[in-house]
GROMACS .gro file of C-alpha atoms in nm:
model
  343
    1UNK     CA    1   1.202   1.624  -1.305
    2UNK     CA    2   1.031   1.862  -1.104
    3UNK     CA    3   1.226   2.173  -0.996
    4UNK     CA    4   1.400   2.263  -0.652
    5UNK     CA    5   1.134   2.329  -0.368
    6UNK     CA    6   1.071   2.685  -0.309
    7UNK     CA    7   1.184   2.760   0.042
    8UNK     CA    8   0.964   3.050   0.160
    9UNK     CA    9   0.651   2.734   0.036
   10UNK     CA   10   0.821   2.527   0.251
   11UNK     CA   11   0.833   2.759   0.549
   12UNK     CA   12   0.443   2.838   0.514
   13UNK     CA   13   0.405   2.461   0.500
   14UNK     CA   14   0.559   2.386   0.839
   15UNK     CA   15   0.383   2.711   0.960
   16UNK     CA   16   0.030   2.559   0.893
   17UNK     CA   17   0.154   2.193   0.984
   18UNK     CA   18   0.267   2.365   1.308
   19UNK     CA   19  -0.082   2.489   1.413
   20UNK     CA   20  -0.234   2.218   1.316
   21UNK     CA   21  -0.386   2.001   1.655
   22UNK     CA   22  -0.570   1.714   1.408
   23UNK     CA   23  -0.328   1.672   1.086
   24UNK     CA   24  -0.381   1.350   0.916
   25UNK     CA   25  -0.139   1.270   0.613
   26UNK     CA   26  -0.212   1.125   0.278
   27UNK     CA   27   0.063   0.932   0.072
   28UNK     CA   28   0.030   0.812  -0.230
   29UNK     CA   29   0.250   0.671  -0.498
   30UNK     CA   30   0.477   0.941  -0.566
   31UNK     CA   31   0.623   0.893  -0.203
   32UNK     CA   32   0.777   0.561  -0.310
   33UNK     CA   33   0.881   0.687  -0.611
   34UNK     CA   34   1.054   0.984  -0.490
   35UNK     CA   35   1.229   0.726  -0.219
   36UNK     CA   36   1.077   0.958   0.049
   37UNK     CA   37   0.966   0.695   0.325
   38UNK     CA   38   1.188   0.797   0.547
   39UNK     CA   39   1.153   1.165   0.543
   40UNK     CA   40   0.725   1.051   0.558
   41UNK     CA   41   0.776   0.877   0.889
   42UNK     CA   42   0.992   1.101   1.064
   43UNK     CA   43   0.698   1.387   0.962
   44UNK     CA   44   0.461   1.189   1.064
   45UNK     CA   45   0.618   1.167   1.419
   46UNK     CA   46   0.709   1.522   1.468
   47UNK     CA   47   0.355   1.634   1.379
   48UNK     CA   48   0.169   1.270   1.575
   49UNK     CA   49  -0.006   1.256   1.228
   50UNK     CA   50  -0.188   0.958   1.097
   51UNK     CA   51  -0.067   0.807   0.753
   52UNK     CA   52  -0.389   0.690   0.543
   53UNK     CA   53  -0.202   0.570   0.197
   54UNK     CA   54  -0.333   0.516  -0.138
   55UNK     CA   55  -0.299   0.153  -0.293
   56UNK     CA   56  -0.012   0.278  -0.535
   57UNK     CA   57   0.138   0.409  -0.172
   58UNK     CA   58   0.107   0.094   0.036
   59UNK     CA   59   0.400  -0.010   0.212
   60UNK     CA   60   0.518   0.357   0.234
   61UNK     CA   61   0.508   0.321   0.617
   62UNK     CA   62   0.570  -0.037   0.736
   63UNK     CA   63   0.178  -0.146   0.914
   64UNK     CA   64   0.359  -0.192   1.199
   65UNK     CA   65   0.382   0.148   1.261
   66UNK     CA   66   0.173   0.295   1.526
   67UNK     CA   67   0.087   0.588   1.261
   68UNK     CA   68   0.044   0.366   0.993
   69UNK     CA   69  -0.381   0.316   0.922
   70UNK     CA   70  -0.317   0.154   0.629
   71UNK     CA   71  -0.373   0.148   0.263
   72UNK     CA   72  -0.747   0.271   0.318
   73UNK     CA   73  -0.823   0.529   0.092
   74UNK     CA   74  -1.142   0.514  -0.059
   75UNK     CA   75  -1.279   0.276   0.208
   76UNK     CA   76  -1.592   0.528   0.405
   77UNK     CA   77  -1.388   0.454   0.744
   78UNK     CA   78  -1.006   0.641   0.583
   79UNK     CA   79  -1.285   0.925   0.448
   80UNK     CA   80  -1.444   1.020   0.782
   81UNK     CA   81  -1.065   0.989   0.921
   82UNK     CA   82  -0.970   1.278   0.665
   83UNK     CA   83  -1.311   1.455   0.726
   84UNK     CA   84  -1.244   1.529   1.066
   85UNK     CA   85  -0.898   1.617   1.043
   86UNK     CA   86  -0.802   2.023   1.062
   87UNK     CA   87  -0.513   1.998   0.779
   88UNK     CA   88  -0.448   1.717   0.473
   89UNK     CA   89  -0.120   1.703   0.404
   90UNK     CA   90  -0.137   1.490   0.061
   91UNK     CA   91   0.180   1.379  -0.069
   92UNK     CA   92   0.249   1.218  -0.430
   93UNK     CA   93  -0.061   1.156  -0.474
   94UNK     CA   94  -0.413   1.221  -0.729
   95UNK     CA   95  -0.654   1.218  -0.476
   96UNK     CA   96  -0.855   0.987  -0.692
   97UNK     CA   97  -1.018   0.686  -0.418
   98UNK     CA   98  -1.200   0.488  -0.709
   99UNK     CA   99  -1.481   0.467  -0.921
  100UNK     CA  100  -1.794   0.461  -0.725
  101UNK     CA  101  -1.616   0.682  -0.394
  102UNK     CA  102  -1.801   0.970  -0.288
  103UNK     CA  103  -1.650   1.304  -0.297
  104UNK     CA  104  -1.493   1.376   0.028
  105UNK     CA  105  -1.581   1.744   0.220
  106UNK     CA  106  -1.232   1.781   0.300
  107UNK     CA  107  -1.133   2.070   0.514
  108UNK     CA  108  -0.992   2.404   0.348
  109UNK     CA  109  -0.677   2.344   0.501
  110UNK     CA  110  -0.525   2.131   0.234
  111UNK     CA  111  -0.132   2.124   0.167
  112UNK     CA  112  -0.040   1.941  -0.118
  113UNK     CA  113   0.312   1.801  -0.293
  114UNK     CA  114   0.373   1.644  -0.587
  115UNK     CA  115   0.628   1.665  -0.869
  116UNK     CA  116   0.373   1.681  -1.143
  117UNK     CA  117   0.182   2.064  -1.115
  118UNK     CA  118  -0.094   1.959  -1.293
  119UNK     CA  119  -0.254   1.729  -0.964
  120UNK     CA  120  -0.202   2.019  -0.728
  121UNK     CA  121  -0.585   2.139  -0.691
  122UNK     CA  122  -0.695   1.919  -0.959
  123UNK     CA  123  -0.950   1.722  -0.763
  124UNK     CA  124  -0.999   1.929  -0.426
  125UNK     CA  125  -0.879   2.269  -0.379
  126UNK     CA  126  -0.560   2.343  -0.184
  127UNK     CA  127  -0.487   2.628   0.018
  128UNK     CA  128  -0.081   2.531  -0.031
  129UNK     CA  129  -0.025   2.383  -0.348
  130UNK     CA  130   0.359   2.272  -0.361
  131UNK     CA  131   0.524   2.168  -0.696
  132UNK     CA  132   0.859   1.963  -0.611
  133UNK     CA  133   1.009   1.639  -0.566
  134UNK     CA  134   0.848   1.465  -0.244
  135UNK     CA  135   1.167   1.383  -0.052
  136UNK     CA  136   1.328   1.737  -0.111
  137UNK     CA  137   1.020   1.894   0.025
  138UNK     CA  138   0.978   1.665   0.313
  139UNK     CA  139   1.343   1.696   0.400
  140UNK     CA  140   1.309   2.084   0.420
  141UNK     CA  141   0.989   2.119   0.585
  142UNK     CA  142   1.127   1.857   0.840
  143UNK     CA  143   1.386   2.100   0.894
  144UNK     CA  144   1.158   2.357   0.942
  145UNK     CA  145   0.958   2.166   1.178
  146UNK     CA  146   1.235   2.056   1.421
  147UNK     CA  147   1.371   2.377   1.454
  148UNK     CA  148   1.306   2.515   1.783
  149UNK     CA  149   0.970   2.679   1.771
  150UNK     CA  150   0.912   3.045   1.829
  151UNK     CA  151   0.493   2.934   1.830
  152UNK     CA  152   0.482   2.670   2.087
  153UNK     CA  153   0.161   2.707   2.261
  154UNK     CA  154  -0.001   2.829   1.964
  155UNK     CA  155  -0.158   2.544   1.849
  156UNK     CA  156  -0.309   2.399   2.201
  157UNK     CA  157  -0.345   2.010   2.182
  158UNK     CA  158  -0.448   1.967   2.526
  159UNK     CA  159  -0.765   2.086   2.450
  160UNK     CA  160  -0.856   1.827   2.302
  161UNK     CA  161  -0.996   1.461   2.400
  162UNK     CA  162  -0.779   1.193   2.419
  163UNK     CA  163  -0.876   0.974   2.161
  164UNK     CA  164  -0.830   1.297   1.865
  165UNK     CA  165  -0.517   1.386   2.120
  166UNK     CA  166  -0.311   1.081   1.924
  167UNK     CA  167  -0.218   1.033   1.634
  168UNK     CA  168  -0.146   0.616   1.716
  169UNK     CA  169  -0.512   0.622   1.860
  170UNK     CA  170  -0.675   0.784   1.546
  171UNK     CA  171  -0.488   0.512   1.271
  172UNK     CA  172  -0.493   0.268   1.498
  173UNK     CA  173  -0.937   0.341   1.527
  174UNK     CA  174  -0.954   0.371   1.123
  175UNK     CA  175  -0.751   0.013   1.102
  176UNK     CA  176  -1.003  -0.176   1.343
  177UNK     CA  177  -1.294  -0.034   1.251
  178UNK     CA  178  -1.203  -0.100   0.863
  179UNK     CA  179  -1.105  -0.436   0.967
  180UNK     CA  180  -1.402  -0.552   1.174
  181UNK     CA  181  -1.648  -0.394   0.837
  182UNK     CA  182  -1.410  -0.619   0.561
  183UNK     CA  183  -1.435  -0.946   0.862
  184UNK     CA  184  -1.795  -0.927   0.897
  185UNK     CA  185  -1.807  -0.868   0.455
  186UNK     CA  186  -1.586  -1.148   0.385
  187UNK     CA  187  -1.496  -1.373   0.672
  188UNK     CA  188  -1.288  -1.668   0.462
  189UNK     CA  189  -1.092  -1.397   0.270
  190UNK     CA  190  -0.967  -1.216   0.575
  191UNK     CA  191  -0.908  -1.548   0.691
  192UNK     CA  192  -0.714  -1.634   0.390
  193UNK     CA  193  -0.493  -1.333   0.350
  194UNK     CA  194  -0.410  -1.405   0.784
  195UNK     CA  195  -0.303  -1.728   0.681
  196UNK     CA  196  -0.065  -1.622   0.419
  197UNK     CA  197   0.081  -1.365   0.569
  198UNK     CA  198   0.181  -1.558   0.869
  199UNK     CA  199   0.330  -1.845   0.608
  200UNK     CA  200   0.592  -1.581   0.458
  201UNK     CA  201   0.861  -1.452   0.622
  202UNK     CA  202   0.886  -1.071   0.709
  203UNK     CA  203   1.111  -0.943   0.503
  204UNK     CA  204   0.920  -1.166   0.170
  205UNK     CA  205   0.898  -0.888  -0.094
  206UNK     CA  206   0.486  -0.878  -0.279
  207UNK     CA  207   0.415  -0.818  -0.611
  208UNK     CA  208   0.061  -0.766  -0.690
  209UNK     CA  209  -0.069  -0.842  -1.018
  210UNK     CA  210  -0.444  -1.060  -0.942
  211UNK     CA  211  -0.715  -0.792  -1.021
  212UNK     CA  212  -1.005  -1.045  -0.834
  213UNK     CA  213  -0.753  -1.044  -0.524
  214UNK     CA  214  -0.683  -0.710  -0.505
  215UNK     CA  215  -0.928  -0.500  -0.341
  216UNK     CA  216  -0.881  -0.776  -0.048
  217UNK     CA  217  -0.480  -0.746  -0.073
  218UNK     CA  218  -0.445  -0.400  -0.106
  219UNK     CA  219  -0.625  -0.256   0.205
  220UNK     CA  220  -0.559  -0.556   0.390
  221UNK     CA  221  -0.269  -0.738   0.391
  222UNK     CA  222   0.025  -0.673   0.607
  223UNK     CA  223   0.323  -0.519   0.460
  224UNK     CA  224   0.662  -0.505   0.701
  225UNK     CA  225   0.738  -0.169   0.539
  226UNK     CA  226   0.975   0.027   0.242
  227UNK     CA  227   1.070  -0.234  -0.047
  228UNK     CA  228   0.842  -0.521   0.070
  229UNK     CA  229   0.545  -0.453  -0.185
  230UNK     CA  230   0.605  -0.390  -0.510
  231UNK     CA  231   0.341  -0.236  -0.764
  232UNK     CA  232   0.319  -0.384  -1.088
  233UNK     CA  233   0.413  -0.145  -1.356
  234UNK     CA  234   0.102   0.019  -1.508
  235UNK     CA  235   0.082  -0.158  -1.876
  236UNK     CA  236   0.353  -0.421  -1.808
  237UNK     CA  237   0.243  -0.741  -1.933
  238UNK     CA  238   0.564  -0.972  -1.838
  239UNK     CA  239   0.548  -1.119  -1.508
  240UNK     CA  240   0.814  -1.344  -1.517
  241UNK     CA  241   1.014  -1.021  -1.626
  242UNK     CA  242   0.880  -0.791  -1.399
  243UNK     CA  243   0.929  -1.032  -1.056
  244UNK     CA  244   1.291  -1.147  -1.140
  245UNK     CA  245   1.380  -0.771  -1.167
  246UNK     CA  246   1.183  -0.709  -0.849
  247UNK     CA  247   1.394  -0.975  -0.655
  248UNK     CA  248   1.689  -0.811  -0.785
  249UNK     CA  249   1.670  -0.579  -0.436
  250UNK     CA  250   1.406  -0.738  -0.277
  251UNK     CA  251   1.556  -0.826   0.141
  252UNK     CA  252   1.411  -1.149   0.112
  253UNK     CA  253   1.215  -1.461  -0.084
  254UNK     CA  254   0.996  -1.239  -0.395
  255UNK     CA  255   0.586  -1.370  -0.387
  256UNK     CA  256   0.432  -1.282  -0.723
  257UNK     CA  257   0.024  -1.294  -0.726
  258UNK     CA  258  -0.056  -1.334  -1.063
  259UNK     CA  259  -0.299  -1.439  -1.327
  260UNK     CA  260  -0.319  -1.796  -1.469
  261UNK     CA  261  -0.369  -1.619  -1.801
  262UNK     CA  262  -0.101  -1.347  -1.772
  263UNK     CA  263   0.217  -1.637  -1.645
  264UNK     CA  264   0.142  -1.930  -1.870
  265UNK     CA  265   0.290  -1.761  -2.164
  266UNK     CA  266   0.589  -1.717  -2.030
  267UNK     CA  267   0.660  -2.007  -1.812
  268UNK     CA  268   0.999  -2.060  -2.029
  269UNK     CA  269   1.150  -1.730  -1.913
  270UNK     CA  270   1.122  -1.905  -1.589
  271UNK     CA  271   1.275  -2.200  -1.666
  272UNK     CA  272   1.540  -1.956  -1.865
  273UNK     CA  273   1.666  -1.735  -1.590
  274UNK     CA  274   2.030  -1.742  -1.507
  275UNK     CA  275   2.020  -1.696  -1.150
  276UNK     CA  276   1.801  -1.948  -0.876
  277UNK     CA  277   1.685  -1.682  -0.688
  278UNK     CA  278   1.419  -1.699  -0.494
  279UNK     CA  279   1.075  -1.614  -0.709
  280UNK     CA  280   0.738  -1.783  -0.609
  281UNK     CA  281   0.426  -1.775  -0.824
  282UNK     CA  282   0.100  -1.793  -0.654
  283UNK     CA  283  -0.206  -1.803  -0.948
  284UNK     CA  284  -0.556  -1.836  -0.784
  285UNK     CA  285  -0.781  -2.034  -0.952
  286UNK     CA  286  -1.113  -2.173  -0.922
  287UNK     CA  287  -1.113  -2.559  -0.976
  288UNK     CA  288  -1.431  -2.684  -0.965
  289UNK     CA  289  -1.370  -2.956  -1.229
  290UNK     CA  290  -1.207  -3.208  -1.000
  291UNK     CA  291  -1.014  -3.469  -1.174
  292UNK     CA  292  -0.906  -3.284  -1.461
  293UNK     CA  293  -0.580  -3.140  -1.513
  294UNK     CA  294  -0.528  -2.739  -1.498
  295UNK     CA  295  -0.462  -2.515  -1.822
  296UNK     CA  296  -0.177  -2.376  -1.571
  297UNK     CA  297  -0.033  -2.736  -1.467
  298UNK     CA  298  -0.027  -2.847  -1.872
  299UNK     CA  299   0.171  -2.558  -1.986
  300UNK     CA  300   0.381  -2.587  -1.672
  301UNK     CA  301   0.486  -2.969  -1.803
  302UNK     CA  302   0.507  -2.900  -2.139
  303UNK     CA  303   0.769  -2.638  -1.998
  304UNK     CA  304   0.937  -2.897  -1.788
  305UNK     CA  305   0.828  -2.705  -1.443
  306UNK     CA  306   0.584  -2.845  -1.195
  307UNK     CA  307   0.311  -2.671  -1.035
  308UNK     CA  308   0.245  -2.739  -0.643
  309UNK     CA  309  -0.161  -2.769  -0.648
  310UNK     CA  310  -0.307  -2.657  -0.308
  311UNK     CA  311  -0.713  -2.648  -0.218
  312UNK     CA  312  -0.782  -2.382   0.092
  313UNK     CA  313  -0.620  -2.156   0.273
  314UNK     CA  314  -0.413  -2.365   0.494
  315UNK     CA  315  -0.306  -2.591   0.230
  316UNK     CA  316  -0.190  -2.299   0.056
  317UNK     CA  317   0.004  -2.152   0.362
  318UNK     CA  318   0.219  -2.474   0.406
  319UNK     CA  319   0.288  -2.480   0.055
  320UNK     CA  320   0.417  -2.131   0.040
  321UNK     CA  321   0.572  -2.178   0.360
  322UNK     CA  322   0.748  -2.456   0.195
  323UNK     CA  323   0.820  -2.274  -0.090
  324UNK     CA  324   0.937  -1.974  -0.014
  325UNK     CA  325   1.267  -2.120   0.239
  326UNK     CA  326   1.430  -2.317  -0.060
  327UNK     CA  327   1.611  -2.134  -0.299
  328UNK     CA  328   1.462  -2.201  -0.637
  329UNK     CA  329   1.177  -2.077  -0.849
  330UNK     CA  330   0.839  -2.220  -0.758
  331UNK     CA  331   0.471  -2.202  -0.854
  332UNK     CA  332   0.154  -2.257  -0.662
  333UNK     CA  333  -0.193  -2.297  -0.798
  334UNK     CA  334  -0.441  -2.234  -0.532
  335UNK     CA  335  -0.780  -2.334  -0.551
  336UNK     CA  336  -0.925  -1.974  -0.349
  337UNK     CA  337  -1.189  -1.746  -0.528
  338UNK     CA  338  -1.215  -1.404  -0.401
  339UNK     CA  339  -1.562  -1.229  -0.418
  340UNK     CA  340  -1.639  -0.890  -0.495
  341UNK     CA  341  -1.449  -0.680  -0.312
  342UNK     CA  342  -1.513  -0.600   0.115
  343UNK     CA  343  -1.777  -0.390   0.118
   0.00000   0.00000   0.00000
């Protein structure tokens, strides 16, 4: 557990935030795990800063969010976003965008929180390095921030052009422009991830475990905010397990995207769980052998479940939107292949 925040680091935090006139915020996984989205939307509206999120952070501020530019780290658009900015203020996070990501030239004005001491300056250097739990800190430079400010005029936004004047028109730039790149990439897997979102309700809670689907999912698809997307457990091998517990406190109907491999094995803890709930499997696969019968839809009878088959994206967005409103557990083969990730 990391230990109280120091308040005279908190102070210089809010201090630099303060003069700040192009802040853009990075939050990564230790935000959700510190329970701190609240405390990272309310900064992120006192200082108009963008919120560029790491996958492990997705869904830290709801996409709907007119700060929110998504879970886009790593991608050359969220870079030049973070390039151009005056301060980073990374939050639970590594800094680590994925194999094969340039380094980033990052401005010297870094401010950096995290719990674990280790990650503060381990990849870039900081001039604020902050060791403390994420929603302590937030709360206290929040604080700091909204008190009334003996500086105002200091940091002179007006100077500036419109367009860098906004935070909402900086994310909202990064999204598009990230969107229009991945569209023009991979046209029927934007077009498939459009079509399932709109076939699940809002509040439908995401787990994530399809490696092949996931550099589409992650940056892409539309998460209504805080406790809607769930990220697998790094090692966990039990997704039958790992969803019902997810749906436990999950607002609505739970969506697991998983691997045919990784479920059949333990398609009798489905059939074994005490409560209905409300868990759907979803297992892309690629079935090119028409005629016969999946590895996924055998072991599915032989378990005495049934296995809704679907072939393209719309079939597969009635299906779920099928699924998903009746209260039992359900699983959907869909015959989608995702391609190498957008570029």
């Amino acid at each position: 557990m990391a230990s109280p925040p120091d308040a005279a680091e908190l102070s210089q935090a809010a201090f630099l935030l303060r003069l700040s006139a192009r802040p853009v915020i990075l939050a990564g996984g230790g935000v959700a795990r510190a329970g701190a989205e609240e405390q990272l939307a309310r900064v992120a509206e006192v200082l108009d800063a963008p919120v560029i999120t790491t996958w492990n952070g997705k869904g830290t501020l709801p996409d709907a969010h007119p700060l929110a530019a998504g879970a886009l780290f790593g991608r050359p658009e969220a870079g030049r976003l973070l390039e151009s900015a005056d301060t980073v203020f990374a939050l639970g996070t590594t800094l680590d965008p994925g194999p094969g990501s340039p380094q980033l030239d990052l401005p010297a004005q870094m401010i950096q929180i995290d719990a674990d001491r280790a990650q503060l300056g381990r990849r870039y250097p900081v001039r604020l390095g902050i060791e403390a739990d994420i929603r302590e800190a937030l709360t206290g430079i929040l604080t700091a921030l909204e008190a009334p400010n003996p500086l105002k005029g200091a940091a002179d936004r007006t100077s500036l052009a419109p367009d860098e004047r906004t935070g909402p028109g900086r994310a909202a730039e990064l999204r598009q422009a990230a969107i229009r790149r991945a569209e023009e990439s991979g046209p029927a897997q934007m077009a498939a991830l459009a079509a399932i979102r709109r076939a699940l309700p809002a509040d439908a809670t995401i787990l994530h475990r399809n490696p092949a689907s996931a550099p589409w999912f992650f940056p892409f698809f539309e998460v209504a905010g805080p406790g809607t997307w769930v990220l697998a457990e790094e090692g966990s091998q039990f997704p039958v397990a790992e969803a019902a517990a997810a749906a436990g406190g999950a607002p609505g109907p739970l969506v697991c995207f998983c691997d045919e491999d990784e479920l059949i094995p333990h398609l009798k803890e489905l059939e074994g769980l005490e409560e209905p709930g409300d868990l759907t499997f979803v297992v892309f696969t690629d079935r090119s052998d028409e005629g016969m019968e999946s590895a996924l839809a055998a072991a599915a009878s032989e378990a005495g479940l049934s296995v809704v088959a679907t072939s393209g994206q719309e079939a597969l967005a009635k299906a779920l939107s099928r699924e998903v409103a009746h209260p039992s557990h359900s699983i959907v083969e869909a015959d989608l292949t995702w391609d190498a990730g957008p570029e």
